[in-house]
Coordinates of C-alpha atoms in Angstrom, one line a residue:
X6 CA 55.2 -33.2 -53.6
X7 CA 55.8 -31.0 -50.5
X8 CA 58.1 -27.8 -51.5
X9 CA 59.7 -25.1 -49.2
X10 CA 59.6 -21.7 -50.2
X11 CA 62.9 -19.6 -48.5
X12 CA 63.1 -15.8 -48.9
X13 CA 65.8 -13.4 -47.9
X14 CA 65.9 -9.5 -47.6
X15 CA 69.1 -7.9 -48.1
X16 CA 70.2 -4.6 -48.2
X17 CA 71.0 -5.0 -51.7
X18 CA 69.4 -7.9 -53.3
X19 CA 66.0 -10.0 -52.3
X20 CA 67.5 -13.8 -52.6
X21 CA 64.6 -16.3 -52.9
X22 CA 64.8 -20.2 -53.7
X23 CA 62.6 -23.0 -53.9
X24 CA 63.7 -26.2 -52.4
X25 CA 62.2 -30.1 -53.1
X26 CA 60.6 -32.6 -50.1
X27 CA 64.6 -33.4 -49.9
X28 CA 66.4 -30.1 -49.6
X29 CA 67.2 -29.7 -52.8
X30 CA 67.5 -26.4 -54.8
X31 CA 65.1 -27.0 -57.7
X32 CA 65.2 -22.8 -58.4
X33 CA 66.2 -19.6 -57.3
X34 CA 67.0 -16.1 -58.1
X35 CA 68.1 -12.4 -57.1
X36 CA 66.4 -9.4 -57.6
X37 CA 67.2 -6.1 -56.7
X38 CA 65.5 -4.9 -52.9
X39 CA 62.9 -2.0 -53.4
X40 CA 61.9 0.7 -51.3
X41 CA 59.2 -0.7 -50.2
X42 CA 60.0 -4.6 -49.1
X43 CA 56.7 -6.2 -50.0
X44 CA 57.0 -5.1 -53.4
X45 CA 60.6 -6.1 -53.8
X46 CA 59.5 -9.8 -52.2
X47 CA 56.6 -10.0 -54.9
X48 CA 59.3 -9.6 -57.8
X49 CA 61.6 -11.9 -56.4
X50 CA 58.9 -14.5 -55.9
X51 CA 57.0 -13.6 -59.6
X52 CA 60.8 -14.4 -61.0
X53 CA 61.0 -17.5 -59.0
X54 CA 58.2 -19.1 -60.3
X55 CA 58.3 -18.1 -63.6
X56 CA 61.5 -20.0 -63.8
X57 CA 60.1 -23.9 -63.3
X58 CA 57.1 -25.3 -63.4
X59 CA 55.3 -26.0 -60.1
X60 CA 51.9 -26.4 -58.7
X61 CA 51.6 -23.4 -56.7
X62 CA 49.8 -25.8 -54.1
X63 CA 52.3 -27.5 -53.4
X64 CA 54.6 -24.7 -52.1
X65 CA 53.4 -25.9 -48.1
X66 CA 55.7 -23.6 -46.3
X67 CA 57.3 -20.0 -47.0
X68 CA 59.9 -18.6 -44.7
X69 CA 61.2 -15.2 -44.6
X70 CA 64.6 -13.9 -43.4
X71 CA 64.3 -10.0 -43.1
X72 CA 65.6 -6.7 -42.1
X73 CA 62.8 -5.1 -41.2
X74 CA 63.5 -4.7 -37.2
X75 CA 66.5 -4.6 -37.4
X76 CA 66.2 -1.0 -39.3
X77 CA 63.6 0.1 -37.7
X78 CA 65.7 0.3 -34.5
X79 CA 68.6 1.8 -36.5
X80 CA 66.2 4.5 -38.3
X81 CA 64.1 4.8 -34.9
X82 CA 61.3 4.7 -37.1
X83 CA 57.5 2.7 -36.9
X84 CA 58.2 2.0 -33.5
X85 CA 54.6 2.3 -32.0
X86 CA 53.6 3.3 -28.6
X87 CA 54.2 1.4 -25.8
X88 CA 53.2 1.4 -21.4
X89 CA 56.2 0.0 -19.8
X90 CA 55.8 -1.5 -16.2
X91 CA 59.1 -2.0 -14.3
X92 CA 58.4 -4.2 -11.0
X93 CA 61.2 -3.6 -8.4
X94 CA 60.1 -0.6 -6.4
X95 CA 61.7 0.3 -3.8
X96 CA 65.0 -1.6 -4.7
X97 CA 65.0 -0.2 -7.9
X98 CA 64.3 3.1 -7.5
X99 CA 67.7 4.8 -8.1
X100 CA 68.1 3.7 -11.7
X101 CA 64.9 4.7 -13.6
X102 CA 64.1 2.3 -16.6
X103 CA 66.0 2.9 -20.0
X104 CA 68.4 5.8 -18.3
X105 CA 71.4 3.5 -20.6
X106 CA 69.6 4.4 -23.7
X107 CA 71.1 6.7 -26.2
X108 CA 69.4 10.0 -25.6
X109 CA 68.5 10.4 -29.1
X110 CA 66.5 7.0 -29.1
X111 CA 65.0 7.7 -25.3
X112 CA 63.5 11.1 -27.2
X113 CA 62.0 9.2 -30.2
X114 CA 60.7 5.8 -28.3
X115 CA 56.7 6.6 -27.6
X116 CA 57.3 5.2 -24.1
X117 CA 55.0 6.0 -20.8
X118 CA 57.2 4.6 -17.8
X119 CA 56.0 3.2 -14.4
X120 CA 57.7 1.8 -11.7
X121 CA 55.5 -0.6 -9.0
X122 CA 56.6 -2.5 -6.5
X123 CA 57.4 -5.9 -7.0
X124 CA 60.0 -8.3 -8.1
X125 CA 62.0 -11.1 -6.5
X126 CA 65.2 -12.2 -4.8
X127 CA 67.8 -14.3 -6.8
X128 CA 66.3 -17.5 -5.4
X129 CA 62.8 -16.6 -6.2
X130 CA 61.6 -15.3 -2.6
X131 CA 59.4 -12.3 -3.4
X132 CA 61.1 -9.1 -3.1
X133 CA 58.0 -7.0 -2.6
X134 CA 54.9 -7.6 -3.5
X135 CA 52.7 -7.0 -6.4
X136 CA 50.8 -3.4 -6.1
X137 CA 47.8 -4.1 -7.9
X138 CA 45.7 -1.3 -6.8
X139 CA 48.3 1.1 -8.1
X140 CA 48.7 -1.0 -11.4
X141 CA 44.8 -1.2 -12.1
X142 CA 45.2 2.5 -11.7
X143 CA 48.2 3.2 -14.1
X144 CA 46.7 0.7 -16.9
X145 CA 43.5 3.1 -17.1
X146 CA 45.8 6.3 -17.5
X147 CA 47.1 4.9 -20.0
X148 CA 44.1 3.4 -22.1
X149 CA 43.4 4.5 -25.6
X150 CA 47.5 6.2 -25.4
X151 CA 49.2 3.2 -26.4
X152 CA 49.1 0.4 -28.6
X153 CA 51.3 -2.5 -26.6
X154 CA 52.5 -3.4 -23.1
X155 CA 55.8 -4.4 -21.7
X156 CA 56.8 -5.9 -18.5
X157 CA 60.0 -6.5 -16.5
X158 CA 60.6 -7.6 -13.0
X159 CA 64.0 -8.0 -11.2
X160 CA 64.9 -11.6 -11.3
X161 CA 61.4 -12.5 -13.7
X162 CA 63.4 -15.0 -15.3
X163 CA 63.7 -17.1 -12.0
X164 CA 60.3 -16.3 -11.0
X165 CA 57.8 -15.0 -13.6
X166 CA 54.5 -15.2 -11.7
X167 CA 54.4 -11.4 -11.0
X168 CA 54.5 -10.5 -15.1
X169 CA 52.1 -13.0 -16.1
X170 CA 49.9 -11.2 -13.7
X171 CA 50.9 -8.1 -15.2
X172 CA 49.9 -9.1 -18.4
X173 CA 46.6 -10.4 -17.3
X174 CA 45.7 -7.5 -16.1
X175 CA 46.3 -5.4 -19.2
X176 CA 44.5 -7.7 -21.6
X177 CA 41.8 -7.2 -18.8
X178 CA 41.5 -3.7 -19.2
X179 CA 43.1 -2.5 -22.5
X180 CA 41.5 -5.8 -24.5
X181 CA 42.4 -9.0 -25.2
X182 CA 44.3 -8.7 -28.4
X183 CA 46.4 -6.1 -26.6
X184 CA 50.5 -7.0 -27.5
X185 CA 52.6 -8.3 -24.3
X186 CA 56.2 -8.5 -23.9
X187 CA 58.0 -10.0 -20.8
X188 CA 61.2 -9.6 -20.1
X189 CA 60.9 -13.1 -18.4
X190 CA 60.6 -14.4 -22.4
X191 CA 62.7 -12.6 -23.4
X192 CA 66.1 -11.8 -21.9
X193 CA 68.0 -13.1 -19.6
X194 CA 69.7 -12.4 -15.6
X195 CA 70.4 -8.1 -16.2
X196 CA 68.1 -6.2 -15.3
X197 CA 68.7 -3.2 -17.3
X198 CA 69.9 -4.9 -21.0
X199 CA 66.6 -7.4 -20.3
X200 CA 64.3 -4.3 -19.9
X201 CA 65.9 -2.8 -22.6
X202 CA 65.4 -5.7 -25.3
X203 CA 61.6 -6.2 -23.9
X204 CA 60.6 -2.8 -24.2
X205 CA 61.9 -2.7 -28.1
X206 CA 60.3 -6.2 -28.3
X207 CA 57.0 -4.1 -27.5
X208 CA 57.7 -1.0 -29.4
X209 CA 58.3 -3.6 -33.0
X210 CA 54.8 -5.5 -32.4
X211 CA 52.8 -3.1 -34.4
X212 CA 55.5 -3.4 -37.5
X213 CA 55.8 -7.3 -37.0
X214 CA 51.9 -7.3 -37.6
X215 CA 52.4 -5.5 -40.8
X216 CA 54.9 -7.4 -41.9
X217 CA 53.4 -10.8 -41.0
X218 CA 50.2 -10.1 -43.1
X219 CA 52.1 -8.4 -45.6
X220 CA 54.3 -11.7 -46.7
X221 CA 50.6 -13.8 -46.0
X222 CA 49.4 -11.2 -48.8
X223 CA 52.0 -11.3 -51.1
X224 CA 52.1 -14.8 -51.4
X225 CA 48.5 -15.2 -51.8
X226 CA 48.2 -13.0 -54.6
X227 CA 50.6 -15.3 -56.5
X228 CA 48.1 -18.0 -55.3
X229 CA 50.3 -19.8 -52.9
X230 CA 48.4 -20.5 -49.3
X231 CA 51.2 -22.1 -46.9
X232 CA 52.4 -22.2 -43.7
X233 CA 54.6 -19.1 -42.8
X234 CA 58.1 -19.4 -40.8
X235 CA 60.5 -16.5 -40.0
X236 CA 63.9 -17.1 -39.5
X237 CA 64.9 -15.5 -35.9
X238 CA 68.9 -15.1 -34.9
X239 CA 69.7 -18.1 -33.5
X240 CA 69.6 -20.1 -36.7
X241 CA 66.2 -21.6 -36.9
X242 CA 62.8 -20.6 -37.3
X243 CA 59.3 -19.5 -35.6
X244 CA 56.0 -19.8 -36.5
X245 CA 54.0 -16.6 -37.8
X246 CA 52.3 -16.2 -33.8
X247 CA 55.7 -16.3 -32.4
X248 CA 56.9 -13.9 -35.0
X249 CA 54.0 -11.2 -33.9
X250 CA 55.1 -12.2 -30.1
X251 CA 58.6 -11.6 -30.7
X252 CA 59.6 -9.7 -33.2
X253 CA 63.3 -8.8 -31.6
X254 CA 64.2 -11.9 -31.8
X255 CA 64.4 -11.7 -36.3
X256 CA 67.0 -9.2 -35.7
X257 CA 70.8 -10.3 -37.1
X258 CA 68.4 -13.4 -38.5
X259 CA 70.2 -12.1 -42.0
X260 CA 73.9 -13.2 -40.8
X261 CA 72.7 -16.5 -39.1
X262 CA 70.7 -18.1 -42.2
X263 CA 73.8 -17.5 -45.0
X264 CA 75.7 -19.5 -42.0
X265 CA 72.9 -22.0 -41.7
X266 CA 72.7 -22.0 -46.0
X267 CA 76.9 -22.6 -45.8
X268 CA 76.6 -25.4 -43.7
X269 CA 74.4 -27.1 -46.2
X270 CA 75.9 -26.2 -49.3
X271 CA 79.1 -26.9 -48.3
X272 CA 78.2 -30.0 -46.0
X273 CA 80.6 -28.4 -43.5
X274 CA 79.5 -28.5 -39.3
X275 CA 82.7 -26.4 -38.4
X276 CA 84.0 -23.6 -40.1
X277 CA 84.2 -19.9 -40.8
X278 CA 81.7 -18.4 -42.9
X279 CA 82.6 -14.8 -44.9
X280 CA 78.9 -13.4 -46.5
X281 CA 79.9 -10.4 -48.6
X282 CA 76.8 -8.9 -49.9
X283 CA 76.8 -5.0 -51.8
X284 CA 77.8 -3.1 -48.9
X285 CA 79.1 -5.0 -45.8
X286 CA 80.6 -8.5 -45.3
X287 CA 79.6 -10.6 -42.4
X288 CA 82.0 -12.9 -40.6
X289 CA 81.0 -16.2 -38.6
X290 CA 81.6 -19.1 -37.0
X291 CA 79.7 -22.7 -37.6
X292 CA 79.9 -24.7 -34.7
X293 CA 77.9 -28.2 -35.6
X294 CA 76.2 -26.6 -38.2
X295 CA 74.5 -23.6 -36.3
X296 CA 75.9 -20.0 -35.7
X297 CA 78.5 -19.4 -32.7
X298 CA 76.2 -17.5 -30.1
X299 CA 77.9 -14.6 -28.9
X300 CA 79.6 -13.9 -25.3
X301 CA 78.9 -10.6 -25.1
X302 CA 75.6 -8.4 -24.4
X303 CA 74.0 -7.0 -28.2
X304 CA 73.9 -3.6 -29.1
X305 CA 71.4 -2.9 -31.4
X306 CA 70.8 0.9 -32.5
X307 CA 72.9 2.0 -29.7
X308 CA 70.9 0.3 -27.1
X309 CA 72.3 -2.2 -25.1
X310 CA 70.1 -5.6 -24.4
X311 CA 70.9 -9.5 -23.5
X312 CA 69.0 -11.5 -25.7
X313 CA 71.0 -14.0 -27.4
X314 CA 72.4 -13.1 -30.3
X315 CA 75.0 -15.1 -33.2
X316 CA 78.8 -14.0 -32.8
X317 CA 79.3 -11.9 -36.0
X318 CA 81.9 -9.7 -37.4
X319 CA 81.1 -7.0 -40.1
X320 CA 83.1 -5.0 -41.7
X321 CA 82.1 -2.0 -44.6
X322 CA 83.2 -4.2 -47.2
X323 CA 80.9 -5.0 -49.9
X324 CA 80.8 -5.3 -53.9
X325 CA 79.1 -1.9 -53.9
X326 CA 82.0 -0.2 -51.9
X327 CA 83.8 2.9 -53.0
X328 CA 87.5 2.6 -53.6
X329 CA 89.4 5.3 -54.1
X330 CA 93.1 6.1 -54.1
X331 CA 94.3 9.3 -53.4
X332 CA 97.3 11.5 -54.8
X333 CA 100.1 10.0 -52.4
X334 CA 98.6 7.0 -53.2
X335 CA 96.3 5.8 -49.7
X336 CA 93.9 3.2 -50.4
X337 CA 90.3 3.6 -49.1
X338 CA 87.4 0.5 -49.6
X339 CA 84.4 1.4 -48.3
X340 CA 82.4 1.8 -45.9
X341 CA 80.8 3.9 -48.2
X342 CA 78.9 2.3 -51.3
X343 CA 76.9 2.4 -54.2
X344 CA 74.5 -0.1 -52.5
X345 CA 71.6 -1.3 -54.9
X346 CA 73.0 0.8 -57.6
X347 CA 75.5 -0.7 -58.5
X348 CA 74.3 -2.1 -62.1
X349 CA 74.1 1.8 -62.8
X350 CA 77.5 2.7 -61.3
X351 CA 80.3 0.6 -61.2
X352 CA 82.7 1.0 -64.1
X353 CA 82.3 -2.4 -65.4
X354 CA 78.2 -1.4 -66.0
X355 CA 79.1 2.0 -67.9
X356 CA 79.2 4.4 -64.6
X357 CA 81.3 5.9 -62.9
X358 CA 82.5 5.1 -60.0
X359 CA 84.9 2.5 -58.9
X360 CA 83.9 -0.1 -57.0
X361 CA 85.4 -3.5 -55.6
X362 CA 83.6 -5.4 -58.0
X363 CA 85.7 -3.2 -60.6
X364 CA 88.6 -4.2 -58.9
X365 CA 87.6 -7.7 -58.4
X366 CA 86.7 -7.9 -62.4
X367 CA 90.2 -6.3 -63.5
X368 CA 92.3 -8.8 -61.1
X369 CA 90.7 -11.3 -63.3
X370 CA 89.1 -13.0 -60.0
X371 CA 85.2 -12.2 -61.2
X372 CA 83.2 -12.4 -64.4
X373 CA 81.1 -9.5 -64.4
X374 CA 79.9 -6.5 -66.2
X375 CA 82.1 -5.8 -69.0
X376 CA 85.5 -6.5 -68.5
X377 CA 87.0 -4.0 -71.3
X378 CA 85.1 -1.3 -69.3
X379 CA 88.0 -1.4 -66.4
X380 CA 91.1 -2.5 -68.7
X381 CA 92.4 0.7 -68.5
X382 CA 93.4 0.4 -65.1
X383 CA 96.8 0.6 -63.4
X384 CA 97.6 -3.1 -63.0
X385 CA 99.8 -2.1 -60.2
X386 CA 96.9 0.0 -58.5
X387 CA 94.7 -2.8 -58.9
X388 CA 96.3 -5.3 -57.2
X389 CA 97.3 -2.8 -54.4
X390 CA 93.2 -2.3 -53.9
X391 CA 93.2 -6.1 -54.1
X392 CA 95.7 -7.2 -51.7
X393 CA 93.7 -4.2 -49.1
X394 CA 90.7 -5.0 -48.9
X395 CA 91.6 -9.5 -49.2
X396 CA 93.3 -7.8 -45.7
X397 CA 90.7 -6.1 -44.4
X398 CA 88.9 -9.9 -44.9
X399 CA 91.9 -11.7 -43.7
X400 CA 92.0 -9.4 -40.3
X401 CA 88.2 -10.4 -39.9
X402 CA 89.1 -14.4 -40.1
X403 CA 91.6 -14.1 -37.4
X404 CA 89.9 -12.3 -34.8
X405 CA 86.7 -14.5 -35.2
X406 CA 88.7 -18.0 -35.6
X407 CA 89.4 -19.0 -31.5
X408 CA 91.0 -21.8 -32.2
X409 CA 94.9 -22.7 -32.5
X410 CA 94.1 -24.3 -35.8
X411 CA 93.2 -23.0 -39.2
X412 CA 89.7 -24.0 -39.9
X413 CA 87.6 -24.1 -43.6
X414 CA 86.2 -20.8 -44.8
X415 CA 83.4 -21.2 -46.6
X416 CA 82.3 -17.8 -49.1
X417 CA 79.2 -17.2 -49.6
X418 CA 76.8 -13.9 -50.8
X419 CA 76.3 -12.1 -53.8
X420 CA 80.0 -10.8 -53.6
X421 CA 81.1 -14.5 -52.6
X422 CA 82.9 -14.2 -55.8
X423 CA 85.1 -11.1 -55.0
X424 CA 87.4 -13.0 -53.4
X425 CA 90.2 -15.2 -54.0
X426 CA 90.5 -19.0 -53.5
X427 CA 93.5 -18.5 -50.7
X428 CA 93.2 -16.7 -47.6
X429 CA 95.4 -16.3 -44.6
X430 CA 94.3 -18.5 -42.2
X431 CA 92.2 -20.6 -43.9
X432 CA 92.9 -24.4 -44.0
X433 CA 90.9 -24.4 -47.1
X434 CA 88.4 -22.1 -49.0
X435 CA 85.2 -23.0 -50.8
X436 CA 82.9 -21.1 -52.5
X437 CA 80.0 -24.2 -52.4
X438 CA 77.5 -24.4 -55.7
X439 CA 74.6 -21.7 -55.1
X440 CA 76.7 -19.9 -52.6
X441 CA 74.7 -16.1 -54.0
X442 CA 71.6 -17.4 -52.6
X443 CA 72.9 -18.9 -49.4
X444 CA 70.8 -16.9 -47.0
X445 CA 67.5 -18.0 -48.7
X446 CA 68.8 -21.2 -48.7
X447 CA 69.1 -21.0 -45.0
X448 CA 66.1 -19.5 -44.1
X449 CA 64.6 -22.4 -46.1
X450 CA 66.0 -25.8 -44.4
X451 CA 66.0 -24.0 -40.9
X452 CA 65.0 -26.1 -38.3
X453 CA 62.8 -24.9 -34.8
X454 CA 64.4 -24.4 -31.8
X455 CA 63.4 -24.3 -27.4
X456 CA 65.7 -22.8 -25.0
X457 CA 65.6 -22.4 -21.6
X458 CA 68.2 -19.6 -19.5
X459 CA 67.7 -19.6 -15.9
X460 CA 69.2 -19.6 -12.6
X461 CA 69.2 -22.8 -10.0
X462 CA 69.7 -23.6 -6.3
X463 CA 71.2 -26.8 -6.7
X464 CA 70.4 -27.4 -2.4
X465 CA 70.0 -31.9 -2.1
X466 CA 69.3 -31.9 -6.0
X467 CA 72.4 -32.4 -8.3
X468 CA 74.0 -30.5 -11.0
X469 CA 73.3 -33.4 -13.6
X470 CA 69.7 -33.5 -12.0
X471 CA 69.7 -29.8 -12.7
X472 CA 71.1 -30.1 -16.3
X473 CA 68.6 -33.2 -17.3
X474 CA 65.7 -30.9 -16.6
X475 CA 67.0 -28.2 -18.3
X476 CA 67.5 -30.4 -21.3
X477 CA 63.8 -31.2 -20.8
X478 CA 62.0 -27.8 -21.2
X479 CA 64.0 -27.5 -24.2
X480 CA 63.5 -30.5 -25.8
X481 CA 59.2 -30.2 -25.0
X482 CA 59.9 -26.0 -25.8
X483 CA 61.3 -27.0 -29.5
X484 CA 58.2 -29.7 -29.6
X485 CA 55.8 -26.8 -28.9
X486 CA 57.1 -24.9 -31.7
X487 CA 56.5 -27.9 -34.2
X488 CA 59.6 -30.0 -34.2
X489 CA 58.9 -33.5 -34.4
X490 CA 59.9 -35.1 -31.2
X491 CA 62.3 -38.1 -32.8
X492 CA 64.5 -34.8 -34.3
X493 CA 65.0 -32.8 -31.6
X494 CA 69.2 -32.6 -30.2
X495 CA 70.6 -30.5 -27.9
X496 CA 72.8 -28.3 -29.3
X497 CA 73.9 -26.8 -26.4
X498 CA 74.0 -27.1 -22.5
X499 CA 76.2 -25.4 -19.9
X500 CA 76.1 -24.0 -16.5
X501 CA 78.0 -21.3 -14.7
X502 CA 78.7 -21.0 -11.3
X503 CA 77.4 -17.5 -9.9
X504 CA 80.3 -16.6 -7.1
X505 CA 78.6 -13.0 -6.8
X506 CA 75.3 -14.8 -5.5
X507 CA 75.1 -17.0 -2.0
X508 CA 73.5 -20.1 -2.0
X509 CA 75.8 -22.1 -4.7
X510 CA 73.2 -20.5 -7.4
X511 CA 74.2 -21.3 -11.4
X512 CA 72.9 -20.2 -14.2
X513 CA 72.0 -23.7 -16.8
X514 CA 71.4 -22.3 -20.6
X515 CA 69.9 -25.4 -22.4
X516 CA 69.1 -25.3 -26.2
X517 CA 67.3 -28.2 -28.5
X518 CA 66.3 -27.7 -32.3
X519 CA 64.6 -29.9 -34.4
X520 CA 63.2 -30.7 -38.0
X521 CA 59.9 -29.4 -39.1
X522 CA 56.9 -31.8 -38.8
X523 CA 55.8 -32.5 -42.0
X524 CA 52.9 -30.9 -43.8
X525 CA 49.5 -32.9 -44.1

């Protein structure tokens, strides 16, 4: 028997599930997350097992949903040294690399910065060419200083030829196992937001290699050897190389599997999702069964980049938030909240500090802690807290919801519970069996996905001629990653007319996922 091992790091709780050869939930559990993540994982998988009875052996893949980047680039901590190579001299000359970067991140990125020429011309006719004298030059200054390399040439994702000889060049002369980011990879058309996300891509290689051999350890000191996915923000998964490659690309990965774990629980393709975990709650949309991708460039940290990211709302709204009511009687939930302390805390566990899981106990709507610990509140008061912060939910749903109709909202998270069975806007609202460990659950049946983003001259060819290759790459791109080829859809395709560029240029975005191969 063939069984998937899904594990998900929260702020608050480590979620982790096992699942059967068919999908099926044979155990699960949530622990409380620990300072240090590895440690926290190895409780939450210790409880797991210890909770059915299963040949470690057969546990054949282990997939990990985590925070890890994602913080890192909040904090601005562990990010390690990096030689950044811009190629656009002389076009580019006026705006130096990273000059839209928050000045407190600019001051703690370990970044050396060079600008060569190079690059190309929107329909891939070279801008200037490669200077590889002066390259050959800068990579020896920089030997020994830093630990990874990033790359980004104006229009790279048209034409990527310059970069790849880039990187060939620095594995030459700072060694072969030497990381490489390229912005061609990476980002998309921007120039600027693509540096941005490949030069952070660099900068998290060195803590993706720690946290890629930590999972590999922790599992295999609980005896399970298997093959290691990581669930990235798009909804599916990569393999453990691609996860050293591009470690950016796990960032928001939290949000996207409890949307990927709704649409399985529930059995719903379209609908609104609402993950309320101990301190935030995460709105999104479903749309056939995968996250909404978002419109708009992502800010991560403060730092502006345009890799593709899931179309989420949050909102400081979490089991673990604060409430308090002052003297003329002004409500305030959150953002502040008692986190992963809320077993020690909240009124309903014998602290003393009231929380919305104190409110949501006393309004009768959850069934935890000790209920006589809150019956002293004001009933009045209490339902004033309740009917705030169901709002402050409610808002959420209508900004997110684009359509003219009300759509299903399915609840999910730890604080899934917290929240009543009607909401404005809803057309229903289901709280699906297992809905606390959706976002293991997600990061568990996640599929593999290819994508390709780039920019075509049409010229004698056709749009639909343009289109069907696009669907192509992505189809063979999922393939690569180890989707078996009678799985793979496309999930999306469009194209967009570029009116700013001559030349009838359009940009095609193609995207294909696909099931796992099985495990010999």
């Amino acid at each position: 028997m063939s069984i998937s091992l899904g594990i998900d790091v929260g702020g608050t709780h480590t979620d982790a599930v096992l699942l059967d050869a068919r999908q099926r939930i044979i155990a699960h559990t949530k622990q409380p997350t620990s300072v240090d993540v590895m440690q926290g994982i190895g409780q939450a998988l210790a409880a797991l097992l210890a909770l059915v009875n299963v040949d470690r052996g057969d546990i054949r893949r282990a997939m990990l949903g985590t925070t890890h980047c994602t913080n890192a680039i909040v904090e601005r901590k562990g990010l390690q040294p990096v030689a950044h190579f811009r190629l656009g001299a002389p076009a580019s000359l006026a705006v130096p690399p990273l000059s839209d970067m928050p000045a407190d991140f600019r001051a703690r990125l370990p970044v050396r910065l060079f600008t060569l020429a190079g690059g190309y011309h929107y329909n891939g006719d070279i801008l200037s060419a490669l200077d590889e004298s002066a390259l050959r030059q800068q990579l020896q200054a920089v030997k020994g200083a830093v630990r990874a390399v990033s790359v980004c040439g104006i229009f790279s994702p048209v034409v990527a030829e310059q970069e790849q000889r880039v990187a060939a060049l620095a594995r030459e002369i700072l060694g072969a196992n030497t990381p490489i980011s390229l912005s061609s990879e990476i980002g998309s058309i921007g120039l600027l937001e693509r540096e941005n996300a490949t030069v952070l891509n660099a900068a998290l290689c060195g803590i993706a290699h720690t946290l890629t051999e930590g999972f590999r350890q922790t599992l295999a000191r609980q005896g399970i050897i298997a093959e290691l996915f990581f669930g990235q923000n798009d909804g599916t998964l990569m393999p453990l190389h691609q996860a050293r490659t591009f470690p950016i690309l796990t960032i928001a990965s939290g949000p996207t599997n409890s949307l990927r774990g709704a649409a399985r629980l529930s059995s719903l393709q379209q609908a609104l999702v609402v993950d309320v975990g101990g301190t935030t709650t995460d709105v999104g949309v479903l749309c056939g069964g995968f996250p909404r991708q978002s419109a708009m460039e992502a800010e991560i940290g403060g730092v502006r980049t345009n890799f593709r990211m899931p179309d989420i709302a949050s909102i400081g709204l979490g089991g673990g938030s604060v409430v308090t009511v002052d003297a003329d009687g002004d409500i305030s939930v959150g953002p502040e909240s008692v986190g992963y302390a809320l077993p020690q805390r909240s009124l309903v566990f014998g602290g003393d500090t009231l929380t919305v899981t104190d409110i949501a106990v006393a309004r009768g709507w959850a069934d935890i802690g000790n209920a006589g610990r809150v019956a002293h509140l004001c009933p009045s008061m209490v339902a004033r807290v309740a009917e705030h912060y169901v709002a402050m939910v409610e808002k959420c749903l209508a900004r997110m919801n684009t359509s003219q109709d009300d759509m299903p909202v399915i609840l999910v998270g730890g604080g899934a519970v917290l929240l009543p069975m009607h909401l404005k806007g809803a057309s229903e609202v289901i709280r699906p069996p297992h809905a606390g460990v959706a976002n293991a659950t997600g990061v568990a049946i996640a599929q593999v996905s290819g994508s390709v983003d780039t920019i075509v001259l049409p010229g004698d060819e056709s749009l639909e001629s343009c289109l069907r290759r696009a669907e192509h790459q992505a189809r063979e791109a999922a393939i690569a990653a180890g989707a078996l080829p009678e799985t793979v859809d496309i999930i999306e395709l469009d194209s967009l007319p570029l009116g700013y560029m001559p030349a009838n240029a359009i940009r095609i975005r193609a995207r294909a996922v696909g099931t796992l191969a099985p495990v010999r």
